[in-house]
Short mmCIF file of C-alpha atoms in Angstrom, two decimals:
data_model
loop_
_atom_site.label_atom_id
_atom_site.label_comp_id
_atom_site.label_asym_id
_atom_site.label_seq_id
_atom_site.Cartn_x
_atom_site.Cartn_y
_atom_site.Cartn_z
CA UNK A 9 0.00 0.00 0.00
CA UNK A 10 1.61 3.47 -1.71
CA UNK A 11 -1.34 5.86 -1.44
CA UNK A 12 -2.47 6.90 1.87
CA UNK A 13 -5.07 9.02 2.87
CA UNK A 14 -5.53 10.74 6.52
CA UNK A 15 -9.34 11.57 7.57
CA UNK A 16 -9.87 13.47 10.34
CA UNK A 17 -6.75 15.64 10.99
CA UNK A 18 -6.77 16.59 14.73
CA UNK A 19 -3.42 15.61 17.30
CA UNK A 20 -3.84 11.85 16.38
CA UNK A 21 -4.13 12.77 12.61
CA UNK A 22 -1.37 14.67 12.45
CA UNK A 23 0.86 11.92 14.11
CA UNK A 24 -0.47 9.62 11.85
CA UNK A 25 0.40 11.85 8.86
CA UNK A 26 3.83 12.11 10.37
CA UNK A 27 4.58 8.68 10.64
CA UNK A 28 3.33 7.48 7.35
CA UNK A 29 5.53 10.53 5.42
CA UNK A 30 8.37 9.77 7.49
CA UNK A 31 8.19 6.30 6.12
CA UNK A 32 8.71 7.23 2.45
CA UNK A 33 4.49 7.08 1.57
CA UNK A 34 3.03 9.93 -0.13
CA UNK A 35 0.32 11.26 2.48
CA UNK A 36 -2.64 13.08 1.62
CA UNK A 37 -4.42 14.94 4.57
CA UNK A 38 -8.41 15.62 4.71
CA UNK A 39 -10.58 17.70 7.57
CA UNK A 40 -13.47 18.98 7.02
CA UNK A 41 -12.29 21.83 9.04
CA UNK A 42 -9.53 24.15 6.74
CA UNK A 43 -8.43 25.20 9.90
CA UNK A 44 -7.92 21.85 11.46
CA UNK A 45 -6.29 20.68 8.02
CA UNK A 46 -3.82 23.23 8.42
CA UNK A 47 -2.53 22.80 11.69
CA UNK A 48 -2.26 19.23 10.89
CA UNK A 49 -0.27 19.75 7.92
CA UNK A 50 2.29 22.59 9.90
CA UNK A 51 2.77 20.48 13.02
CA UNK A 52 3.54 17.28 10.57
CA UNK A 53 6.39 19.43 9.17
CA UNK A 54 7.60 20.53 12.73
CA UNK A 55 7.11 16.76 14.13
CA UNK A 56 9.18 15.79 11.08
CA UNK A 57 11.78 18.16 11.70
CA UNK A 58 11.80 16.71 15.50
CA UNK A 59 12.34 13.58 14.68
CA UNK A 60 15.70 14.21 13.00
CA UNK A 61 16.50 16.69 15.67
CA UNK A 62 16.12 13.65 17.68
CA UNK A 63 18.10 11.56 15.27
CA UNK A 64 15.21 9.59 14.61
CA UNK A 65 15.56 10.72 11.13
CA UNK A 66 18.49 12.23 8.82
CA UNK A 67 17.74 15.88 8.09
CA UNK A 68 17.83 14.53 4.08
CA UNK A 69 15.27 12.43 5.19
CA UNK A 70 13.13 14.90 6.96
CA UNK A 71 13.34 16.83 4.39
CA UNK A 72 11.81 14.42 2.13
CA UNK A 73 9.18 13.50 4.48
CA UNK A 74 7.88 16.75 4.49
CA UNK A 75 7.48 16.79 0.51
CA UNK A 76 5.36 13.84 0.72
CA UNK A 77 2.44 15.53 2.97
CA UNK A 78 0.23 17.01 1.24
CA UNK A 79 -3.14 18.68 2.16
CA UNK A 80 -6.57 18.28 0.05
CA UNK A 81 -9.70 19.91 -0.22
CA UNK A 82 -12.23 17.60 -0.98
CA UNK A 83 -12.62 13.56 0.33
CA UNK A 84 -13.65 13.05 -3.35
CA UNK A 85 -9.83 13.93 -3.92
CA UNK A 86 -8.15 12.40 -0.58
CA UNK A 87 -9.64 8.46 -2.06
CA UNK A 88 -8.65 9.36 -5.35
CA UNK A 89 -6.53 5.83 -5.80
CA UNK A 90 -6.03 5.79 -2.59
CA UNK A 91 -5.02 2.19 -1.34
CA UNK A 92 -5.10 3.02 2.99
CA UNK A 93 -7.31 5.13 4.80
CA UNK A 94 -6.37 5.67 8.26
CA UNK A 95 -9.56 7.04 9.87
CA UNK A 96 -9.34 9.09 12.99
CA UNK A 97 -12.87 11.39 13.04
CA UNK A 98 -15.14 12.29 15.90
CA UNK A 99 -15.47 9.04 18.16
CA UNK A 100 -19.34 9.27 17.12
CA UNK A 101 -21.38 6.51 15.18
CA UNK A 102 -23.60 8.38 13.12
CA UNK A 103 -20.25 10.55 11.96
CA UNK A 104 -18.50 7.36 11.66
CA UNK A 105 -21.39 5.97 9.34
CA UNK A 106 -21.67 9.00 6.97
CA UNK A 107 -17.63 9.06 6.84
CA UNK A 108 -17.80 4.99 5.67
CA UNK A 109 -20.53 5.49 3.57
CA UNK A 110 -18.56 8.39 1.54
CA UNK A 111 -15.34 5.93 1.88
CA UNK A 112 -17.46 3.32 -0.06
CA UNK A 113 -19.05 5.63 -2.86
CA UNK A 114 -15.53 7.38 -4.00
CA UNK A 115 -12.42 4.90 -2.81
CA UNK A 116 -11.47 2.39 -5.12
CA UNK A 117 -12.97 -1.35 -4.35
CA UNK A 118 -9.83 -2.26 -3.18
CA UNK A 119 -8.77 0.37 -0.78
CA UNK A 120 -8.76 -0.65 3.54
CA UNK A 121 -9.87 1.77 5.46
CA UNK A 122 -8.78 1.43 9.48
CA UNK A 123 -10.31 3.25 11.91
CA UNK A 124 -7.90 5.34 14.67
CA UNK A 125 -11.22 4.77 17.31
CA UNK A 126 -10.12 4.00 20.99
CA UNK A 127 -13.38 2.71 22.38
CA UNK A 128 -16.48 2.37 19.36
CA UNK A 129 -16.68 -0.96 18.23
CA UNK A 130 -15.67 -1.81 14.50
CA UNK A 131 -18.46 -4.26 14.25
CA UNK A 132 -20.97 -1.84 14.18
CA UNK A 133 -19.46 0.82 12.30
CA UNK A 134 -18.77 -1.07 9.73
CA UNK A 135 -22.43 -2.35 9.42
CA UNK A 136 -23.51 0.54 7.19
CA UNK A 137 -21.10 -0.80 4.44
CA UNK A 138 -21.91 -2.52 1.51
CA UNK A 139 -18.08 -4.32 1.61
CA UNK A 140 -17.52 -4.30 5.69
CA UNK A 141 -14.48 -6.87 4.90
CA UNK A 142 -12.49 -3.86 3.87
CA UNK A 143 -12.61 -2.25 6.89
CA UNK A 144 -10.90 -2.71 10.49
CA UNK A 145 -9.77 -0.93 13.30
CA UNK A 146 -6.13 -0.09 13.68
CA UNK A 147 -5.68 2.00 17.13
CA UNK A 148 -2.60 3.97 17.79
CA UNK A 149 -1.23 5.14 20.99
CA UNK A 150 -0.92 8.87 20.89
CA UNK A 151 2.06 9.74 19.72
CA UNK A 152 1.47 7.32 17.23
CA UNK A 153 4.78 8.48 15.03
CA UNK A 154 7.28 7.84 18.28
CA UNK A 155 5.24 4.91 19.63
CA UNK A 156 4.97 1.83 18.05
CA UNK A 157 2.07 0.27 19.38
CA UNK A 158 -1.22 -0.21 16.63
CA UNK A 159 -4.61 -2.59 17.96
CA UNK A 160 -5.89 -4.76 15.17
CA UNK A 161 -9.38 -4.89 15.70
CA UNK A 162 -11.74 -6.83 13.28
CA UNK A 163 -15.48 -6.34 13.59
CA UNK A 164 -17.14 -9.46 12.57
CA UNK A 165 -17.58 -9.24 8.67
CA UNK A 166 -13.92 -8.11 8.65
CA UNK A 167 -12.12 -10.19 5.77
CA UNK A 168 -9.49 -12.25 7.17
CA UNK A 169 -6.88 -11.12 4.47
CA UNK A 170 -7.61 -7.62 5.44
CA UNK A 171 -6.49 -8.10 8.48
CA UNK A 172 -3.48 -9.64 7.26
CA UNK A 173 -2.71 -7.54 5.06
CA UNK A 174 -2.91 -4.42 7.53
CA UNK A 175 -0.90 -6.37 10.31
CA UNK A 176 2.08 -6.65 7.27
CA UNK A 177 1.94 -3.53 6.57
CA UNK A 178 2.61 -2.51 9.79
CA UNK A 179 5.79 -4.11 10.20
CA UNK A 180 7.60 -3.95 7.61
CA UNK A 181 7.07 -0.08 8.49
CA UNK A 182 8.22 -0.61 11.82
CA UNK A 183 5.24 -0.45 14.07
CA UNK A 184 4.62 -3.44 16.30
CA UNK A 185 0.47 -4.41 15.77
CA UNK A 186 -1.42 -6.60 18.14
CA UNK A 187 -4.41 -8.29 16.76
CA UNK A 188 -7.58 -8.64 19.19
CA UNK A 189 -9.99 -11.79 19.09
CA UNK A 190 -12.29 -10.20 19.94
CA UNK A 191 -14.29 -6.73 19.90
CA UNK A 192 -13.83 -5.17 23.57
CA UNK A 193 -14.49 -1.35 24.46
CA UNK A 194 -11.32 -0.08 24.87
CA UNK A 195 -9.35 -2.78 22.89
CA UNK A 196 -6.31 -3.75 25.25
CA UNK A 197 -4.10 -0.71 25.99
CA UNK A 198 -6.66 1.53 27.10
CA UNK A 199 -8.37 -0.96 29.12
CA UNK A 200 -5.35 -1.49 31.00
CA UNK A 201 -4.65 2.12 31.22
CA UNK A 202 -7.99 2.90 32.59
CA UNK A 203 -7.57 0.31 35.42
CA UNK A 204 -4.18 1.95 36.56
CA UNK A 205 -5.98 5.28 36.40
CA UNK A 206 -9.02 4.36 38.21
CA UNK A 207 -6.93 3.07 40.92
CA UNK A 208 -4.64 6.34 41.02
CA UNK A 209 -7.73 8.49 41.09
CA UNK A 210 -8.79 6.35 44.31
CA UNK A 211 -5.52 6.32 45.94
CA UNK A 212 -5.44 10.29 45.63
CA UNK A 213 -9.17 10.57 46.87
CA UNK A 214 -8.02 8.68 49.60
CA UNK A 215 -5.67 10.69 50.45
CA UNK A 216 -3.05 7.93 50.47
CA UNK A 217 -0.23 10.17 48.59
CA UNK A 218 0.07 13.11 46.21
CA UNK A 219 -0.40 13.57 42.57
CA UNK A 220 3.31 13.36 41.86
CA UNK A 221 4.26 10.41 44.02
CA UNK A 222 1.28 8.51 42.50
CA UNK A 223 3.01 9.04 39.53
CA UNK A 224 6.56 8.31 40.42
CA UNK A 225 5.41 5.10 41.85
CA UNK A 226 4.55 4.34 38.39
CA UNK A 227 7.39 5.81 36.02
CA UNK A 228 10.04 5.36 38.88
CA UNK A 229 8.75 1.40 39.24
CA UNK A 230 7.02 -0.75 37.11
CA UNK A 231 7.01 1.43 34.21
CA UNK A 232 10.55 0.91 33.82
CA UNK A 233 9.73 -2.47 33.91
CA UNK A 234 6.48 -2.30 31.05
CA UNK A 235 9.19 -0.50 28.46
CA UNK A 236 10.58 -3.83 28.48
CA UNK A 237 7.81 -6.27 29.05
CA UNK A 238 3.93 -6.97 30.25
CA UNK A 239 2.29 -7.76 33.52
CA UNK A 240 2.64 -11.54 32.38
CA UNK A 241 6.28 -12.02 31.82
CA UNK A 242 7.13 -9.57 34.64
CA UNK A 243 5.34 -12.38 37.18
CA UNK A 244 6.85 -15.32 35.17
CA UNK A 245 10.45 -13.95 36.15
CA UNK A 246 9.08 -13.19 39.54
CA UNK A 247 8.24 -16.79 40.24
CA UNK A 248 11.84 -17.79 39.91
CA UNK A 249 12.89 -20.97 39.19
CA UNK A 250 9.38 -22.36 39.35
CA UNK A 251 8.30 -19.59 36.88
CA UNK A 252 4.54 -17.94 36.16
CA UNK A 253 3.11 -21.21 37.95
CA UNK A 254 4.78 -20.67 41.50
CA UNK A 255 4.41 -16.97 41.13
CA UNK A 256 0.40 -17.27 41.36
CA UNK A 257 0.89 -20.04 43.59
CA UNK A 258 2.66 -18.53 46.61
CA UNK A 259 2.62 -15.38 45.82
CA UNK A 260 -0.94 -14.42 44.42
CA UNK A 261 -3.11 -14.78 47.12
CA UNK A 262 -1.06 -11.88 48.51
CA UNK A 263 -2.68 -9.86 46.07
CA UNK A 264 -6.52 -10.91 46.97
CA UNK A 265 -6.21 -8.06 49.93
CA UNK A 266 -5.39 -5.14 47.20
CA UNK A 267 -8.45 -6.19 45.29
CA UNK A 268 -10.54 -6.34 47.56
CA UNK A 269 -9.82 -3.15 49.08
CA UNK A 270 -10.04 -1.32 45.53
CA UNK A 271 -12.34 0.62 44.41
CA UNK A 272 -14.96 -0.82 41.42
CA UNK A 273 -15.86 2.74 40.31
CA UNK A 274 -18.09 3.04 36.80
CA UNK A 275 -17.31 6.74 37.14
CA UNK A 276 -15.14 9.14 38.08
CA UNK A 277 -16.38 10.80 41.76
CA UNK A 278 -16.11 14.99 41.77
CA UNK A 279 -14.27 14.86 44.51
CA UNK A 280 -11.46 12.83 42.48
CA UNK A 281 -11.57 15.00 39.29
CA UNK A 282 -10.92 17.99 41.83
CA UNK A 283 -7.99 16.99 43.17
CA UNK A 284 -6.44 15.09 40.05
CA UNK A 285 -7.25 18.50 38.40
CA UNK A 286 -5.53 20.69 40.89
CA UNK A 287 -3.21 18.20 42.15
CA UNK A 288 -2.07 18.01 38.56
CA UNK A 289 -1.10 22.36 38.30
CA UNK A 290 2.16 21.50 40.10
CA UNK A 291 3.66 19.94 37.04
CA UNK A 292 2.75 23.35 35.29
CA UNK A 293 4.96 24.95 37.46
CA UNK A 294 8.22 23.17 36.61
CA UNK A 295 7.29 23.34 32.36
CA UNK A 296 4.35 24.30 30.39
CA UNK A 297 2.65 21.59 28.61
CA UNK A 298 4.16 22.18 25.21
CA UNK A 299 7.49 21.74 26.97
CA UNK A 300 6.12 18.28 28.95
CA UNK A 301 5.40 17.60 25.76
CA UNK A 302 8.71 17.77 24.03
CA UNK A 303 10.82 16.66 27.09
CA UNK A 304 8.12 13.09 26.76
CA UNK A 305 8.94 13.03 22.85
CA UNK A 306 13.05 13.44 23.53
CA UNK A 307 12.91 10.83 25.95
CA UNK A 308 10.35 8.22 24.05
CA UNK A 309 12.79 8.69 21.23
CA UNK A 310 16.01 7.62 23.74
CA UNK A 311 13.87 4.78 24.89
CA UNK A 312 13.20 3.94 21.24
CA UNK A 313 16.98 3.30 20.21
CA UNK A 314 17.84 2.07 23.92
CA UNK A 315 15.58 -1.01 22.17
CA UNK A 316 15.84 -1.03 19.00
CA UNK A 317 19.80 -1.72 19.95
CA UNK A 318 18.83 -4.68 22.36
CA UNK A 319 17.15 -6.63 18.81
#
């Protein structure tokens, strides 16, 4: 797949856009906002121009990159040919319908179109299609052009080779896709990420510690651990010799207590948001979020080679 097309160009467009240019694709970029389409198109150029600052990416290369984005003004002319759509719209189903049903009346019958959603299920937007096998969801993790991470979703008419296809694709450009069984809101990351947060939200309604040493515990603890590996292997070289098996065995029911004492919250209390929110300004103090923003992206990219050397 040569000809890609980016719908919906908001913060996880734009990465998108980024990472497909930065791969050598020619990288056509569609809002229905001008203004919107714009910004995407400026900050692809200035993430492009970050990653070889970063050294993520000759400044030849950059360069080049950047010729390959390119904005349009119509969806007629961003599926002109186009072989991949990478869908990332308004997480709404009646937007998502009227977006696929467009998709199916101008791409060409052989084009995939995969869907950026974090939480709408793929089985039901691709329902108002008259060729659903074409269509999946592939689910970055923002930024999507420093982190490798993309959630193969099918719905249920999903055609197995477009799945396959999609999940080559993605490698040989680098990325590193999972592919789901099943349809779950959330898909995997996020669901994991929303039980960590829940829990941090509780801990700090609680009272049991601050915003920032909730989030030490994490970065300066097991996430040093999850750049490397998941929950699963973690426990399997916890166990020791006797591996995953002795780990749940003697040391599991240890964790029944911390269950049990959670919280099994289907929403987030007031009093939580307030202090998360305010709790939260003291990291404003030490950099502004554009520069949190930048200092994450330097480091992700340092993490990045720190790996890619270990292969």
């Amino acid at each position: 797949m040569q000809e890609i097309g980016i719908l919906g160009a908001g913060l996880i467009g734009a990465s998108w856009a980024t990472f497909f240019a930065a791969q050598g694709l020619p990288v056509r970029i569609y809002d229905v906002n001008d203004r919107v389409k714009q910004q995407a198109l400026d900050q692809s150029v200035k993430n492009l121009q970050r990653l070889a600052d970063l050294e993520l990416l000759t400044q030849q290369a950059a360069a080049t990159a950047q010729e390959n984005l390119k904005s349009v003004d119509s969806l007629v002319e961003l599926l002109l040919d186009v072989e991949y759509v990478q869908e990332s719209v308004i997480e709404d189903y009646e937007i998502k319908a009227d977006v696929y049903r467009q998709f199916e009346q101008h791409a060409p019958d052989t084009a995939i179109l995969g869907s950026s959603s974090s939480g709408l299920l793929m089985t039901r937007m691709q329902s108002v299609m008259q060729h659903p096998g074409r269509a999946l969801i592939a689910h970055p993790f923002n930024p999507p052009h420093l982190i490798p991470l993309v959630e193969l979703v099918p719905g249920d008419q999903t055609a197995v080779a477009t799945l396959q296809t999609v999940k080559e694709f993605f490698l040989k450009l680098g990325k590193h896709p999972v592919v789901l069984n099943r349809e779950v809101p959330g898909h995997i990351a996020n669901r994991l990420a929303a039980a960590v947060w829940r829990e941090s939200l509780a801990l700090l309604d609680a009272g049991v510690a601050s915003v920032e040493d909730i989030d030490a515990a994490l970065c300066q603890g097991p996430g040093l651990r999850w750049a490397l590996m998941g929950q699963h292997l973690i426990y399997e070289l916890g166990g020791g010799a006797g591996g995953y098996q002795k780990f749940i065995d003697t040391i599991g029911a240890s964790f029944e207590p911390y269950w049990e004492d959670m919280e099994h919250w289907t929403r987030i209390p007031e009093s939580a948001k307030q202090k998360a929110v305010s709790g939260t300004q003291s990291y404003l103090n030490q950099k502004s979020p554009g520069e949190w923003a930048a200092w994450r992206d330097e480091k992700l990219a340092r993490i990045r080679q720190i790996l890619r050397e270990e292969k």
